[in-house]
Coordinates of C-alpha atoms in Angstrom, one line a residue:
M1 CA -13.7 51.7 16.9
R2 CA -13.7 49.4 19.9
R3 CA -13.1 52.3 22.3
F4 CA -15.9 54.2 20.6
S5 CA -18.2 51.2 20.7
L6 CA -17.5 50.7 24.5
W7 CA -18.1 54.4 25.1
L8 CA -21.3 54.4 23.1
R9 CA -22.5 51.3 25.0
G10 CA -22.3 53.2 28.2
K11 CA -24.5 56.1 26.7
P12 CA -27.5 54.3 25.3
M13 CA -29.5 57.6 24.7
I14 CA -26.9 58.8 22.3
A15 CA -27.2 55.7 20.1
D16 CA -31.0 55.7 20.4
S17 CA -31.1 59.4 19.4
A18 CA -29.1 58.6 16.3
L19 CA -31.5 55.8 15.4
S20 CA -34.4 58.2 15.9
L21 CA -32.8 60.7 13.5
V22 CA -32.3 58.0 10.9
F23 CA -36.1 57.2 11.1
F24 CA -37.0 60.8 10.9
A25 CA -34.7 61.3 7.9
L26 CA -36.7 58.6 6.1
E27 CA -39.8 60.6 7.0
V28 CA -38.3 63.7 5.5
V29 CA -37.3 61.9 2.3
T30 CA -40.9 60.7 1.9
F31 CA -42.2 64.2 2.6
V32 CA -39.9 65.8 0.0
S33 CA -40.9 63.2 -2.6
S34 CA -44.5 64.4 -2.2
P35 CA -44.3 68.1 -1.4
R36 CA -47.9 69.0 -1.1
E37 CA -49.1 71.3 1.6
E38 CA -51.6 68.9 3.0
R39 CA -48.7 66.5 3.8
W40 CA -47.3 68.8 6.5
P41 CA -49.4 67.2 9.2
Q42 CA -48.0 63.8 8.0
L43 CA -44.5 65.1 8.7
V44 CA -45.5 66.2 12.2
V45 CA -47.0 62.7 12.8
G46 CA -43.8 61.1 11.5
F47 CA -41.7 63.2 13.9
L48 CA -43.9 62.2 16.8
I49 CA -43.5 58.5 15.8
C50 CA -39.7 58.8 15.7
L51 CA -39.3 60.8 18.9
P52 CA -40.0 58.1 21.5
V53 CA -37.2 56.0 20.1
V54 CA -34.8 58.3 22.0
W55 CA -36.0 56.8 25.4
R56 CA -36.6 53.2 24.2
R57 CA -34.1 51.7 26.6
K58 CA -34.5 54.0 29.5
Y59 CA -38.4 53.8 29.5
P60 CA -39.1 50.8 27.2
R61 CA -42.8 50.5 28.0
V62 CA -43.6 54.2 27.7
S63 CA -41.6 54.4 24.5
A64 CA -43.3 51.4 22.9
A65 CA -46.8 52.6 24.0
S66 CA -46.2 56.1 22.5
I67 CA -45.0 54.7 19.1
L68 CA -47.9 52.3 18.9
S69 CA -50.4 55.1 19.8
M70 CA -49.0 57.3 17.0
S71 CA -49.3 54.4 14.6
Y72 CA -53.0 54.1 15.5
F73 CA -53.3 57.9 15.1
A74 CA -51.6 57.7 11.7
T75 CA -54.1 55.0 10.6
L76 CA -57.0 57.2 11.8
M77 CA -55.6 60.1 9.8
M78 CA -55.4 58.0 6.7
W79 CA -59.0 57.0 7.2
A80 CA -60.2 60.5 8.0
T81 CA -58.4 62.2 5.1
G82 CA -59.1 59.4 2.6
D83 CA -55.4 59.4 1.7
P84 CA -54.2 55.8 1.9
A85 CA -50.9 56.8 0.2
A86 CA -49.7 58.6 3.3
E87 CA -46.7 56.5 4.2
H88 CA -44.7 56.6 7.4
P89 CA -41.3 54.8 7.1
G90 CA -40.7 55.8 10.7
L91 CA -43.1 53.0 11.6
L92 CA -40.1 50.7 11.4
A93 CA -39.7 51.9 15.0
L94 CA -42.5 49.4 15.9
G95 CA -40.1 46.6 15.1
V96 CA -37.5 48.3 17.2
S97 CA -40.0 48.6 20.1
L98 CA -40.9 44.9 19.9
Y99 CA -37.2 44.0 20.0
T100 CA -36.6 46.4 23.0
L101 CA -39.5 44.9 25.0
V102 CA -38.4 41.3 24.5
A103 CA -34.7 42.0 25.1
Y104 CA -34.9 44.5 28.0
V105 CA -38.3 43.8 29.7
D106 CA -39.7 40.3 29.3
R107 CA -41.4 38.0 26.7
R108 CA -44.9 38.5 28.2
T109 CA -44.8 42.2 27.6
G110 CA -43.4 41.6 24.1
A111 CA -46.2 39.2 23.3
I112 CA -48.9 41.7 24.5
F113 CA -47.3 44.4 22.3
A114 CA -47.2 42.0 19.4
C115 CA -51.0 41.4 19.7
F116 CA -51.6 45.2 19.5
L117 CA -49.2 45.3 16.5
A118 CA -51.4 42.7 14.8
L119 CA -54.5 44.8 15.5
D120 CA -52.8 47.9 14.2
M121 CA -51.7 46.1 11.0
T122 CA -55.3 44.8 10.5
L123 CA -56.7 48.3 10.8
S124 CA -54.1 49.7 8.4
L125 CA -54.9 47.0 5.8
L126 CA -58.6 47.8 6.1
V127 CA -57.8 51.5 5.2
I128 CA -55.2 50.9 2.5
R129 CA -56.8 47.9 0.8
E130 CA -53.7 47.6 -1.5
D131 CA -51.0 44.9 -1.6
V132 CA -52.5 43.2 1.4
I133 CA -50.6 39.9 1.1
L134 CA -47.2 41.7 0.5
T135 CA -47.8 44.0 3.4
I136 CA -48.6 41.1 5.7
I137 CA -45.5 39.1 4.6
I138 CA -43.2 42.1 5.1
A139 CA -44.6 43.1 8.5
T140 CA -44.6 39.5 9.7
L141 CA -40.9 39.0 8.6
L142 CA -40.0 42.3 10.3
Y143 CA -41.6 41.5 13.6
A144 CA -40.3 37.9 13.6
L145 CA -36.8 39.1 12.9
A146 CA -37.1 41.6 15.7
W147 CA -38.2 38.9 18.2
I148 CA -35.5 36.4 17.2
T149 CA -32.8 39.0 17.3
A150 CA -34.0 40.1 20.8
E151 CA -34.0 36.5 22.0
F152 CA -30.5 35.9 20.7
L153 CA -28.9 39.1 22.0
S154 CA -30.6 38.9 25.4
A155 CA -29.4 35.3 25.8
R156 CA -25.9 36.4 24.9
R157 CA -26.0 39.4 27.2
A158 CA -27.3 37.2 30.1
Y159 CA -24.4 34.7 29.4
D160 CA -21.8 37.5 29.4
E161 CA -23.2 38.9 32.6
E162 CA -23.1 35.5 34.3
V163 CA -19.5 34.9 33.1
A164 CA -18.5 38.3 34.4
A165 CA -20.1 37.6 37.7
R166 CA -18.4 34.2 38.0
L167 CA -15.1 35.8 37.1
E168 CA -15.7 38.4 39.9
V169 CA -16.4 35.6 42.3
A170 CA -13.3 33.7 41.3
E171 CA -11.2 36.8 41.6
Y172 CA -12.8 37.6 45.0
E173 CA -12.1 34.1 46.2
R174 CA -8.5 34.2 45.0
D175 CA -7.9 37.5 46.8
R176 CA -9.5 36.3 50.0
R177 CA -7.5 33.1 49.9
A178 CA -4.3 35.1 49.4
E179 CA -5.3 37.2 52.4
D180 CA -6.0 34.1 54.5
A181 CA -2.5 32.8 53.5
V182 CA -0.9 36.1 54.6
A183 CA -2.9 36.2 57.8
T184 CA -1.9 32.6 58.6
E185 CA 1.7 33.4 58.0
R186 CA 1.5 36.5 60.2
T187 CA -0.1 34.4 62.9
R188 CA 2.8 31.9 62.7
I189 CA 5.4 34.7 62.8
A190 CA 3.6 36.2 65.8
R191 CA 3.6 32.9 67.5
E192 CA 7.3 32.5 66.8
L193 CA 7.9 36.0 68.1
H194 CA 6.1 35.2 71.3
D195 CA 8.0 32.0 71.7
V196 CA 11.4 33.8 71.2
V197 CA 10.6 36.6 73.6
A198 CA 9.1 34.3 76.3
H199 CA 11.9 31.8 76.1
A200 CA 14.7 34.4 76.1
V201 CA 13.2 36.5 78.9
S202 CA 12.6 33.5 81.0
V203 CA 16.2 32.3 80.6
M204 CA 17.5 35.7 81.3
I205 CA 15.4 36.1 84.5
V206 CA 16.5 32.7 85.9
Q207 CA 20.2 33.5 85.1
A208 CA 19.9 37.0 86.6
D209 CA 18.4 35.6 89.8
G210 CA 21.2 33.0 90.0
A211 CA 23.9 35.6 89.5
S212 CA 22.4 37.9 92.2
Y213 CA 22.6 35.1 94.7
A214 CA 26.1 33.9 93.7
V215 CA 27.8 37.3 93.2
D216 CA 29.3 37.3 96.7
S217 CA 29.8 33.6 97.4
N218 CA 30.7 32.3 94.0
P219 CA 31.9 35.1 91.7
A220 CA 32.9 32.6 88.9
L221 CA 29.3 31.2 88.8
A222 CA 27.9 34.7 88.7
K223 CA 30.2 35.6 85.9
K224 CA 29.2 32.6 84.0
A225 CA 25.5 33.4 84.5
L226 CA 26.1 37.0 83.2
G227 CA 27.7 35.5 80.1
N228 CA 24.7 33.3 79.6
I229 CA 22.4 36.4 79.9
S230 CA 24.6 38.2 77.4
S231 CA 24.6 35.4 74.8
T232 CA 20.9 34.7 75.3
G233 CA 20.1 38.4 74.8
R234 CA 22.2 38.6 71.6
D235 CA 20.5 35.5 70.2
A236 CA 17.1 36.7 71.1
L237 CA 17.8 40.1 69.6
A238 CA 19.0 38.5 66.3
E239 CA 15.9 36.4 66.2
L240 CA 13.7 39.3 66.9
R241 CA 15.3 41.4 64.1
R242 CA 14.8 38.5 61.7
T243 CA 11.1 38.0 62.7
V244 CA 10.2 41.7 62.8
S245 CA 11.7 42.3 59.4
L246 CA 8.9 40.0 58.0
L247 CA 6.2 42.3 59.5
R248 CA 7.4 45.7 58.2
T249 CA 4.8 45.7 55.4
E250 CA 1.5 47.0 56.7
V251 CA -1.8 45.8 55.3
S252 CA -4.3 48.5 54.6
S253 CA -7.6 48.2 56.5
D254 CA -9.5 48.6 53.2
A255 CA -7.8 45.5 51.9
M256 CA -8.9 43.3 54.8
P257 CA -12.2 41.3 54.6
Q258 CA -15.3 43.1 55.5
H259 CA -16.8 41.6 58.6
G260 CA -20.3 41.5 60.1
T261 CA -23.6 41.5 58.2
A262 CA -22.2 43.7 55.5
G263 CA -19.5 41.2 54.7
I264 CA -22.0 38.3 54.6
A265 CA -24.4 40.3 52.4
K266 CA -21.6 41.1 50.0
V267 CA -20.7 37.4 49.6
V268 CA -24.4 36.5 49.1
E269 CA -24.9 39.2 46.5
M270 CA -21.8 38.1 44.5
M271 CA -23.0 34.5 44.5
R272 CA -26.5 35.6 43.4
A273 CA -24.9 37.5 40.5
A274 CA -23.0 34.3 39.5
G275 CA -26.3 32.4 39.2
L276 CA -26.7 30.9 42.7
G277 CA -30.1 31.4 44.3
V278 CA -29.4 32.3 47.9
R279 CA -31.8 32.9 50.7
L280 CA -30.2 34.7 53.6
E281 CA -31.6 34.8 57.2
L282 CA -29.8 36.8 59.9
T283 CA -31.0 36.7 63.5
G284 CA -29.5 38.6 66.4
E285 CA -26.8 41.3 66.6
L286 CA -23.9 40.0 64.5
D287 CA -21.9 43.2 64.0
D288 CA -20.5 43.4 67.5
V289 CA -19.0 39.9 67.8
S290 CA -15.2 39.6 68.0
P291 CA -13.2 40.1 64.8
S292 CA -12.0 36.5 64.8
V293 CA -15.5 35.0 65.1
S294 CA -16.9 37.5 62.5
L295 CA -14.1 36.5 60.1
G296 CA -14.8 32.8 60.8
I297 CA -18.5 33.3 59.9
H298 CA -17.5 35.2 56.8
R299 CA -15.2 32.5 55.6
L300 CA -17.5 29.6 56.3
V301 CA -20.4 31.3 54.4
Q302 CA -18.0 32.1 51.5
E303 CA -16.5 28.5 51.3
S304 CA -19.9 26.8 51.6
L305 CA -21.6 28.9 48.9
T306 CA -18.6 28.5 46.6
N307 CA -18.9 24.7 47.1
V308 CA -22.6 24.8 46.3
L309 CA -22.0 26.9 43.2
R310 CA -19.4 24.5 42.0
H311 CA -20.9 21.1 42.8
A312 CA -24.7 21.5 43.3
G313 CA -25.6 20.9 39.6
A314 CA -28.0 22.9 37.5
N315 CA -30.0 25.7 39.0
P316 CA -28.2 25.6 42.3
K317 CA -29.9 27.1 45.4
A318 CA -28.9 27.5 49.0
R319 CA -30.2 28.8 52.3
V320 CA -27.9 30.6 54.7
T321 CA -29.0 31.0 58.3
V322 CA -26.9 32.8 60.8
R323 CA -28.3 33.1 64.4
R324 CA -26.7 34.6 67.4
T325 CA -27.5 33.2 70.9
E326 CA -26.3 34.2 74.3
T327 CA -23.2 32.1 74.1
A328 CA -22.5 31.3 70.4
V329 CA -23.2 32.0 66.8
L330 CA -25.0 29.2 64.9
L331 CA -24.4 29.0 61.2
E332 CA -26.2 26.7 58.7
V333 CA -25.9 26.5 54.9
V334 CA -28.1 24.0 53.1
D335 CA -28.3 23.5 49.3
N336 CA -31.2 22.2 47.2
G337 CA -29.7 18.8 46.7
T338 CA -30.2 18.7 42.9
S339 CA -27.0 16.8 42.3
S340 CA -26.3 13.4 43.7
S341 CA -22.6 14.1 43.4
T342 CA -22.4 17.1 45.6
F343 CA -18.7 17.6 46.7
A344 CA -18.0 14.1 45.5
H345 CA -15.5 15.2 42.9
G346 CA -13.9 18.1 44.9
S347 CA -10.4 18.0 46.4
G348 CA -11.8 18.3 49.9
N349 CA -9.5 21.1 50.8
G350 CA -12.4 23.4 51.4
L351 CA -14.0 21.2 54.1
V352 CA -10.6 20.7 55.7
G353 CA -10.0 24.4 55.8
M354 CA -13.4 24.9 57.4
R355 CA -12.7 22.3 60.0
E356 CA -9.3 23.9 60.8
R357 CA -10.9 27.4 61.1
V358 CA -13.7 26.1 63.4
A359 CA -11.1 24.2 65.5
V360 CA -9.1 27.4 66.0
L361 CA -12.2 29.2 67.2
H362 CA -13.0 26.3 69.6
G363 CA -16.3 25.6 67.8
T364 CA -17.9 22.5 66.3
L365 CA -18.6 21.7 62.6
E366 CA -21.0 19.2 61.1
T367 CA -21.1 18.5 57.3
G368 CA -22.8 15.9 55.3
R369 CA -25.8 14.8 53.2
R370 CA -29.3 14.9 54.7
P371 CA -32.0 12.3 53.9
D372 CA -33.6 14.5 51.3
G373 CA -30.4 14.6 49.3
S374 CA -29.3 18.2 50.2
W375 CA -25.9 19.0 51.6
R376 CA -25.7 20.7 55.0
V377 CA -22.9 22.6 56.7
Y378 CA -23.6 23.4 60.3
A379 CA -21.2 25.3 62.6
E380 CA -21.4 26.5 66.2
L381 CA -18.9 29.2 67.1
P382 CA -18.6 30.4 70.8
L383 CA -18.7 34.1 71.3
E384 CA -15.8 34.0 73.8
I385 CA -12.7 32.1 73.0
H386 CA -10.6 30.9 76.0
D387 CA -7.0 29.8 75.4

């Protein structure tokens, strides 16, 4: 049943079609209980009332307007034919339409629709003139139940969506941190590899030069130098094999972080889905900067927005500004300063990581609270990195 429920949730028109058939079945039962020829138009009207339910979630406004219009038309027919007994159980779809507008559109549209429902009920009561109090009570309870149910389910759906978005952000952050750890380890191994090769080759060159000079005048010294070359080469080869063995697993390019404006936009969209209001401003050509600088920008934006989401209190907001100049990329992230304890209870590892990353890129980083209470992260990363 759970698999069927999940499958049905992904195909709303199937469920809405089934609901429309249920309403029309009630119309048919009412028609059969009063099988007079003049009731055939009433069955047609009942069918037209139930039909828009099929598109209630795909086109909620159009569906609600169509059902309400047919309800007005049914009231007009009762007045024209003088037959106040013409019942339409399919008009229960009016309550469904009210629920749909409140849950899937907004409260304002639902309130406007409720006003037209009140007018429709008033006109119907003027035509029927029977059981007025009971009709008002039943209709009021039906529409109130529809509104309350819509409020509850829409709040639950919004909560589930925000939880799912936050889980996605957490998973994204976990994966990116794992990639950062792998990249850091590979950088360390590459540095060790460079040190091994540079040291070994330098020693071997010096020993070879010495042996070439001493081969005629001091064969013993030349022999000793050749032995040093041999031992140094063997040690270097063993070290190279050990180091290279750690690099045999290749990382797919698809698994690497997405750089440039697309990567920044992706991080911003994920944070927005998690409930963080982000305003993004990009200036200058940012897609052709070096991969190291681009990755640095990506990580600084990601870490800063994550800190805002965690520590900026209720209704957090942030402004991200990335501007490229002739010599550097300027990055600024400012939150709305709604919490006086921004970053106060954090571990501080995020700020330390940002400082280390900016230092590797030979840039500058400024973090701290501004006079208006907001927290500001400002970084300047040079476009060209000189060792």
